[in-house]
Amino acid sequence: MRPLRLALIGDIHVYASRLGARRYLLSRRVLGHTNLMLTRRRRFNHMLLHPLMARVRAIQPDIALFSGDLSTTSHEDEFQDIARFIRPLADDMPVVLVPGNHDRYTFGSRRVRRIETIMQGLMPETFPELRPLSDRWKLLSLDSAAPRVLSSSGELGDAQLAAASRQIASMTPDQGLVVLCHYPVVEPPLTPRHKSHDLKERLSLRGMLEGCRAKVVFLHGHIHKPWALLPGPPSSAPFASINAGAPCMTSDKYPAGQGFWSIDLPDDPHDAVRLTHHLPRLTDAASISNGSVCVSHADAVNWDARRTV
């Protein structure tokens, strides 16, 4: 029997390149657009979405998980743009997404429930949500996104944290728990951290998961660096923690983006979980236009499947 396969896709950060109305200039969104024009627009290549979605389909996951930050400033156009990619994917497989801090970038976007409305049916209606993945594996989805004036910190809130605590405590030693949250609770040694970018309840959530009787696999995004931390040395991680990375973010190290992960869950949670990083490489079909790599077709990249365990 094939293991249960998850696809984990991280921070996409689709952006609307123009401020449409004067009222946006009076909100926090202007800060996001300033950052976009100065840095992010040069580093994020959303033509990579075409080969990304093709590769996700090719590996035939049982469910696709998105760890948040689909948008840049929670603008309606941004959600509609990314929905054109995710909704067709959801026709082929189950999709679950949780919001990131950029998906509730403004207080107005939270007030009108913008991501909930445009992404209806793709995001849990209530949080925390605990759903079965198989007979022995469950998925716990958390909403850690909250608008802020200046910081990028996240918050679960007392009610969600208490409910999540009860759900985590209900797990048994013969089960496995996959947690999907935008913010990490474990990072590699020497990773820079600042409270203004952290989850407020980071230590509380980590403590709950450390005490969970089930096997825990924690999936997140937020930090644009893909990694997989496993229990034991050298990471000293208390449970498996996988950072999705940013699939459309390019750099010298990742000229075709940071790719995505597949996670194969064994029928028996006590057996090893198999992690594979799917990393794109540019082919001769890619072209250069105005200094940007054009990869609008799936054959513009090849994929390296780098198995971690």
CSV table of C-alpha atoms in Angstrom, one decimal:
chain,number,residue,atom,x,y,z
A,1,MET,CA,0.0,0.0,0.0
A,2,ARG,CA,1.3,3.5,-0.9
A,3,PRO,CA,1.9,5.8,2.0
A,4,LEU,CA,-0.5,8.7,2.5
A,5,ARG,CA,1.2,11.6,0.5
A,6,LEU,CA,1.0,15.2,1.4
A,7,ALA,CA,2.2,18.1,-0.7
A,8,LEU,CA,3.3,21.2,1.3
A,9,ILE,CA,3.4,24.5,-0.6
A,10,GLY,CA,4.7,27.6,1.2
A,11,ASP,CA,4.7,31.4,0.9
A,12,ILE,CA,3.6,32.4,-2.7
A,13,HIS,CA,3.1,36.1,-2.1
A,14,VAL,CA,1.1,37.0,-5.2
A,15,TYR,CA,1.0,40.8,-5.4
A,16,ALA,CA,-1.2,43.5,-7.0
A,17,SER,CA,1.3,45.9,-8.5
A,18,ARG,CA,-0.9,49.0,-8.3
A,19,LEU,CA,-2.7,50.7,-5.4
A,20,GLY,CA,-6.2,51.0,-6.7
A,21,ALA,CA,-7.8,53.6,-4.4
A,22,ARG,CA,-6.6,56.5,-2.3
A,23,ARG,CA,-7.8,54.8,0.9
A,24,TYR,CA,-5.0,52.2,0.6
A,25,LEU,CA,-2.5,55.0,0.9
A,26,LEU,CA,-3.8,55.7,4.4
A,27,SER,CA,-3.5,52.1,5.6
A,28,ARG,CA,-0.7,49.7,6.4
A,29,ARG,CA,-0.9,48.4,2.8
A,30,VAL,CA,1.3,51.3,1.6
A,31,LEU,CA,4.1,49.7,3.7
A,32,GLY,CA,3.7,46.4,2.0
A,33,HIS,CA,3.7,48.0,-1.5
A,34,THR,CA,6.8,50.0,-0.6
A,35,ASN,CA,8.6,46.8,0.4
A,36,LEU,CA,7.2,45.1,-2.8
A,37,MET,CA,8.6,47.7,-5.1
A,38,LEU,CA,12.0,47.9,-3.4
A,39,THR,CA,12.7,44.2,-2.9
A,40,ARG,CA,10.0,41.5,-3.2
A,41,ARG,CA,9.0,42.3,-6.8
A,42,ARG,CA,12.6,41.6,-8.0
A,43,ARG,CA,12.8,38.3,-6.0
A,44,PHE,CA,9.4,36.7,-6.6
A,45,ASN,CA,8.7,35.2,-10.0
A,46,HIS,CA,5.1,34.1,-10.3
A,47,MET,CA,5.6,32.5,-13.7
A,48,LEU,CA,7.0,29.7,-11.6
A,49,LEU,CA,3.4,28.9,-10.5
A,50,HIS,CA,2.7,27.1,-13.8
A,51,PRO,CA,5.4,24.4,-13.5
A,52,LEU,CA,4.8,24.3,-9.7
A,53,MET,CA,1.2,23.2,-10.1
A,54,ALA,CA,2.1,20.8,-12.8
A,55,ARG,CA,4.7,19.1,-10.6
A,56,VAL,CA,2.3,18.9,-7.6
A,57,ARG,CA,-0.2,17.1,-9.9
A,58,ALA,CA,2.5,14.8,-11.2
A,59,ILE,CA,3.5,13.4,-7.8
A,60,GLN,CA,-0.2,12.6,-7.1
A,61,PRO,CA,-0.6,13.7,-3.5
A,62,ASP,CA,-3.6,12.6,-1.5
A,63,ILE,CA,-3.9,16.2,-0.2
A,64,ALA,CA,-2.2,19.5,-0.9
A,65,LEU,CA,-1.5,21.8,2.0
A,66,PHE,CA,-0.8,25.5,1.8
A,67,SER,CA,0.9,27.1,4.8
A,68,GLY,CA,-0.2,30.7,4.2
A,69,ASP,CA,0.9,34.0,2.8
A,70,LEU,CA,-0.8,33.4,-0.6
A,71,SER,CA,-0.9,37.2,-0.9
A,72,THR,CA,1.3,40.2,-0.2
A,73,THR,CA,-1.1,42.8,1.2
A,74,SER,CA,-4.4,40.9,1.4
A,75,HIS,CA,-5.7,42.8,-1.6
A,76,GLU,CA,-8.8,41.3,-3.3
A,77,ASP,CA,-7.0,41.1,-6.7
A,78,GLU,CA,-4.1,39.1,-5.1
A,79,PHE,CA,-6.5,36.4,-3.7
A,80,GLN,CA,-8.4,36.2,-7.0
A,81,ASP,CA,-5.1,35.8,-8.9
A,82,ILE,CA,-3.9,32.9,-6.8
A,83,ALA,CA,-7.3,31.3,-6.7
A,84,ARG,CA,-7.0,30.8,-10.5
A,85,PHE,CA,-4.2,28.4,-9.7
A,86,ILE,CA,-5.5,26.7,-6.5
A,87,ARG,CA,-9.1,26.1,-7.4
A,88,PRO,CA,-8.2,24.0,-10.5
A,89,LEU,CA,-5.8,22.1,-8.3
A,90,ALA,CA,-8.7,21.5,-5.8
A,91,ASP,CA,-10.7,19.9,-8.6
A,92,ASP,CA,-8.0,17.2,-8.8
A,93,MET,CA,-7.3,16.6,-5.1
A,94,PRO,CA,-8.3,17.9,-1.6
A,95,VAL,CA,-6.8,21.2,-0.7
A,96,VAL,CA,-6.4,22.7,2.8
A,97,LEU,CA,-4.9,26.2,3.4
A,98,VAL,CA,-4.3,28.2,6.5
A,99,PRO,CA,-3.8,32.0,6.4
A,100,GLY,CA,-0.5,33.8,6.9
A,101,ASN,CA,0.1,37.2,8.3
A,102,HIS,CA,0.1,38.8,4.8
A,103,ASP,CA,-3.3,37.2,4.2
A,104,ARG,CA,-4.7,39.4,6.9
A,105,TYR,CA,-2.3,42.3,6.3
A,106,THR,CA,-4.9,45.0,7.2
A,107,PHE,CA,-7.6,45.3,9.7
A,108,GLY,CA,-10.1,45.9,6.9
A,109,SER,CA,-9.2,42.6,5.3
A,110,ARG,CA,-10.0,40.8,8.5
A,111,ARG,CA,-13.2,42.8,9.0
A,112,VAL,CA,-14.7,41.9,5.6
A,113,ARG,CA,-13.3,38.3,5.9
A,114,ARG,CA,-11.6,38.6,2.5
A,115,ILE,CA,-9.6,35.4,2.5
A,116,GLU,CA,-12.5,33.4,4.0
A,117,THR,CA,-14.8,34.7,1.2
A,118,ILE,CA,-12.5,34.3,-1.8
A,119,MET,CA,-11.0,31.0,-0.7
A,120,GLN,CA,-14.2,29.6,0.6
A,121,GLY,CA,-14.2,25.8,0.6
A,122,LEU,CA,-10.4,25.7,0.6
A,123,MET,CA,-9.8,26.9,4.1
A,124,PRO,CA,-11.4,25.4,7.3
A,125,GLU,CA,-14.6,27.3,8.3
A,126,THR,CA,-13.5,27.3,12.0
A,127,PHE,CA,-10.2,27.0,13.8
A,128,PRO,CA,-8.7,24.9,15.1
A,129,GLU,CA,-9.9,22.2,12.8
A,130,LEU,CA,-9.0,18.5,13.5
A,131,ARG,CA,-9.8,16.2,10.6
A,132,PRO,CA,-8.8,12.6,9.8
A,133,LEU,CA,-6.3,12.0,7.1
A,134,SER,CA,-6.4,8.2,7.5
A,135,ASP,CA,-7.3,5.6,10.1
A,136,ARG,CA,-4.3,6.7,12.3
A,137,TRP,CA,-3.3,10.1,11.1
A,138,LYS,CA,-5.1,13.4,11.8
A,139,LEU,CA,-4.5,17.0,10.5
A,140,LEU,CA,-4.7,19.9,12.9
A,141,SER,CA,-5.1,23.3,11.1
A,142,LEU,CA,-4.4,26.5,13.0
A,143,ASP,CA,-5.2,30.1,12.2
A,144,SER,CA,-2.3,32.2,13.4
A,145,ALA,CA,-2.8,35.3,11.2
A,146,ALA,CA,-3.6,38.6,12.7
A,147,PRO,CA,-3.3,42.2,11.4
A,148,ARG,CA,-0.7,44.4,13.0
A,149,VAL,CA,0.2,48.0,12.8
A,150,LEU,CA,3.9,47.5,12.4
A,151,SER,CA,5.0,44.0,13.4
A,152,SER,CA,4.6,40.7,11.6
A,153,SER,CA,3.8,38.6,14.7
A,154,GLY,CA,1.1,36.0,14.8
A,155,GLU,CA,-1.5,35.0,17.4
A,156,LEU,CA,-3.8,32.1,18.0
A,157,GLY,CA,-5.8,33.7,20.8
A,158,ASP,CA,-6.9,32.1,24.0
A,159,ALA,CA,-10.0,30.3,22.7
A,160,GLN,CA,-8.2,28.7,19.8
A,161,LEU,CA,-5.2,27.7,21.9
A,162,ALA,CA,-7.4,26.1,24.5
A,163,ALA,CA,-9.3,24.2,21.9
A,164,ALA,CA,-6.1,23.1,20.2
A,165,SER,CA,-4.8,21.9,23.6
A,166,ARG,CA,-7.8,19.7,24.1
A,167,GLN,CA,-7.5,18.3,20.6
A,168,ILE,CA,-3.8,17.6,21.0
A,169,ALA,CA,-4.5,15.9,24.4
A,170,SER,CA,-7.1,13.6,22.8
A,171,MET,CA,-4.4,12.0,20.6
A,172,THR,CA,-3.3,8.5,21.5
A,173,PRO,CA,0.2,6.8,21.3
A,174,ASP,CA,-0.8,4.8,18.2
A,175,GLN,CA,-1.8,7.8,16.2
A,176,GLY,CA,0.1,10.5,14.2
A,177,LEU,CA,-0.7,14.3,14.2
A,178,VAL,CA,0.1,16.6,11.3
A,179,VAL,CA,-0.1,20.3,12.3
A,180,LEU,CA,-0.4,23.0,9.7
A,181,CYS,CA,0.4,26.5,10.9
A,182,HIS,CA,1.9,29.5,9.2
A,183,TYR,CA,4.4,30.3,12.0
A,184,PRO,CA,7.2,27.9,13.1
A,185,VAL,CA,7.7,26.8,16.7
A,186,VAL,CA,11.1,25.2,16.0
A,187,GLU,CA,14.0,26.5,13.9
A,188,PRO,CA,17.5,25.3,13.1
A,189,PRO,CA,20.3,26.4,15.5
A,190,LEU,CA,21.5,30.0,15.1
A,191,THR,CA,18.5,31.0,13.0
A,192,PRO,CA,17.8,34.7,13.7
A,193,ARG,CA,14.6,35.4,15.5
A,194,HIS,CA,12.7,38.4,16.7
A,195,LYS,CA,9.5,38.6,18.7
A,196,SER,CA,8.0,41.0,16.2
A,197,HIS,CA,8.0,38.1,13.7
A,198,ASP,CA,7.1,35.2,16.1
A,199,LEU,CA,3.9,33.5,17.0
A,200,LYS,CA,2.8,34.9,20.3
A,201,GLU,CA,1.9,31.5,21.8
A,202,ARG,CA,5.0,29.9,20.3
A,203,LEU,CA,6.3,28.4,23.6
A,204,SER,CA,2.8,27.2,24.7
A,205,LEU,CA,2.1,25.5,21.4
A,206,ARG,CA,5.5,23.9,21.3
A,207,GLY,CA,5.1,22.6,24.9
A,208,MET,CA,1.7,21.1,24.0
A,209,LEU,CA,3.1,19.3,21.0
A,210,GLU,CA,6.1,18.1,22.9
A,211,GLY,CA,3.7,16.5,25.4
A,212,CYS,CA,1.5,15.0,22.7
A,213,ARG,CA,1.3,11.2,23.0
A,214,ALA,CA,1.0,10.9,19.2
A,215,LYS,CA,3.8,11.2,16.7
A,216,VAL,CA,3.9,14.9,15.6
A,217,VAL,CA,4.8,16.3,12.2
A,218,PHE,CA,4.7,20.2,12.2
A,219,LEU,CA,4.3,21.9,8.8
A,220,HIS,CA,4.8,25.7,8.4
A,221,GLY,CA,6.0,28.6,6.3
A,222,HIS,CA,6.7,32.3,7.1
A,223,ILE,CA,10.5,32.1,6.9
A,224,HIS,CA,11.6,31.9,3.3
A,225,LYS,CA,14.1,29.1,3.7
A,226,PRO,CA,13.1,25.5,3.1
A,227,TRP,CA,14.3,23.1,5.8
A,228,ALA,CA,13.4,19.8,7.5
A,229,LEU,CA,14.3,19.3,11.2
A,230,LEU,CA,14.0,15.8,12.6
A,231,PRO,CA,14.0,14.7,16.3
A,232,GLY,CA,17.5,14.1,17.7
A,233,PRO,CA,20.9,15.4,16.9
A,234,PRO,CA,22.1,17.6,15.4
A,235,SER,CA,18.8,19.6,15.4
A,236,SER,CA,17.6,18.6,18.9
A,237,ALA,CA,14.1,19.2,17.5
A,238,PRO,CA,11.4,17.6,19.8
A,239,PHE,CA,9.4,16.6,16.7
A,240,ALA,CA,9.6,16.7,12.9
A,241,SER,CA,9.3,20.3,11.7
A,242,ILE,CA,9.2,21.1,8.0
A,243,ASN,CA,9.5,24.7,6.6
A,244,ALA,CA,7.8,24.9,3.2
A,245,GLY,CA,9.9,27.8,1.9
A,246,ALA,CA,8.8,30.1,-0.8
A,247,PRO,CA,8.3,28.4,-4.2
A,248,CYS,CA,8.3,31.6,-6.3
A,249,MET,CA,11.2,33.3,-4.5
A,250,THR,CA,14.4,33.3,-6.6
A,251,SER,CA,18.0,33.8,-5.6
A,252,ASP,CA,21.5,32.7,-6.6
A,253,LYS,CA,21.0,29.6,-4.6
A,254,TYR,CA,17.4,29.0,-6.0
A,255,PRO,CA,17.3,30.5,-9.5
A,256,ALA,CA,14.0,28.7,-10.2
A,257,GLY,CA,12.5,29.1,-6.8
A,258,GLN,CA,12.6,27.1,-3.6
A,259,GLY,CA,10.2,24.3,-4.7
A,260,PHE,CA,7.9,22.4,-2.3
A,261,TRP,CA,7.9,19.3,-0.1
A,262,SER,CA,6.1,15.9,-0.3
A,263,ILE,CA,5.6,14.1,2.9
A,264,ASP,CA,4.8,10.4,2.8
A,265,LEU,CA,3.1,9.2,6.0
A,266,PRO,CA,3.4,5.5,6.8
A,267,ASP,CA,0.3,3.6,7.8
A,268,ASP,CA,1.9,2.9,11.2
A,269,PRO,CA,2.9,6.3,12.6
A,270,HIS,CA,5.8,4.6,14.5
A,271,ASP,CA,7.5,4.0,11.1
A,272,ALA,CA,9.7,6.6,9.4
A,273,VAL,CA,8.1,9.5,7.6
A,274,ARG,CA,9.6,10.1,4.2
A,275,LEU,CA,10.4,13.7,3.2
A,276,THR,CA,11.2,14.7,-0.3
A,277,HIS,CA,12.2,18.3,-1.4
A,278,HIS,CA,11.1,18.9,-5.0
A,279,LEU,CA,13.5,21.6,-6.3
A,280,PRO,CA,13.1,23.1,-9.8
A,281,ARG,CA,16.0,23.6,-12.2
A,282,LEU,CA,15.8,25.8,-15.3
A,283,THR,CA,16.0,24.2,-18.7
A,284,ASP,CA,16.7,25.6,-22.2
A,285,ALA,CA,13.0,26.2,-22.6
A,286,ALA,CA,13.3,29.1,-20.1
A,287,SER,CA,14.0,32.5,-21.6
A,288,ILE,CA,15.0,35.9,-20.3
A,289,SER,CA,12.8,39.0,-20.8
A,290,ASN,CA,13.5,42.3,-19.2
A,291,GLY,CA,15.9,40.7,-16.8
A,292,SER,CA,13.4,38.1,-15.6
A,293,VAL,CA,13.4,34.4,-16.3
A,294,CYS,CA,10.3,33.4,-18.3
A,295,VAL,CA,9.0,30.0,-17.2
A,296,SER,CA,5.3,30.1,-18.2
A,297,HIS,CA,5.3,26.5,-19.3
A,298,ALA,CA,5.9,23.3,-17.3
A,299,ASP,CA,8.7,22.2,-19.6
A,300,ALA,CA,10.8,25.3,-18.6
A,301,VAL,CA,12.0,23.5,-15.5
A,302,ASN,CA,13.2,20.1,-14.6
A,303,TRP,CA,12.7,18.8,-11.0
A,304,ASP,CA,15.2,17.3,-8.6
A,305,ALA,CA,13.5,15.1,-6.0
A,306,ARG,CA,15.9,15.2,-3.0
A,307,ARG,CA,14.8,12.7,-0.4
A,308,THR,CA,15.7,13.7,3.2
A,309,VAL,CA,14.7,10.5,4.9
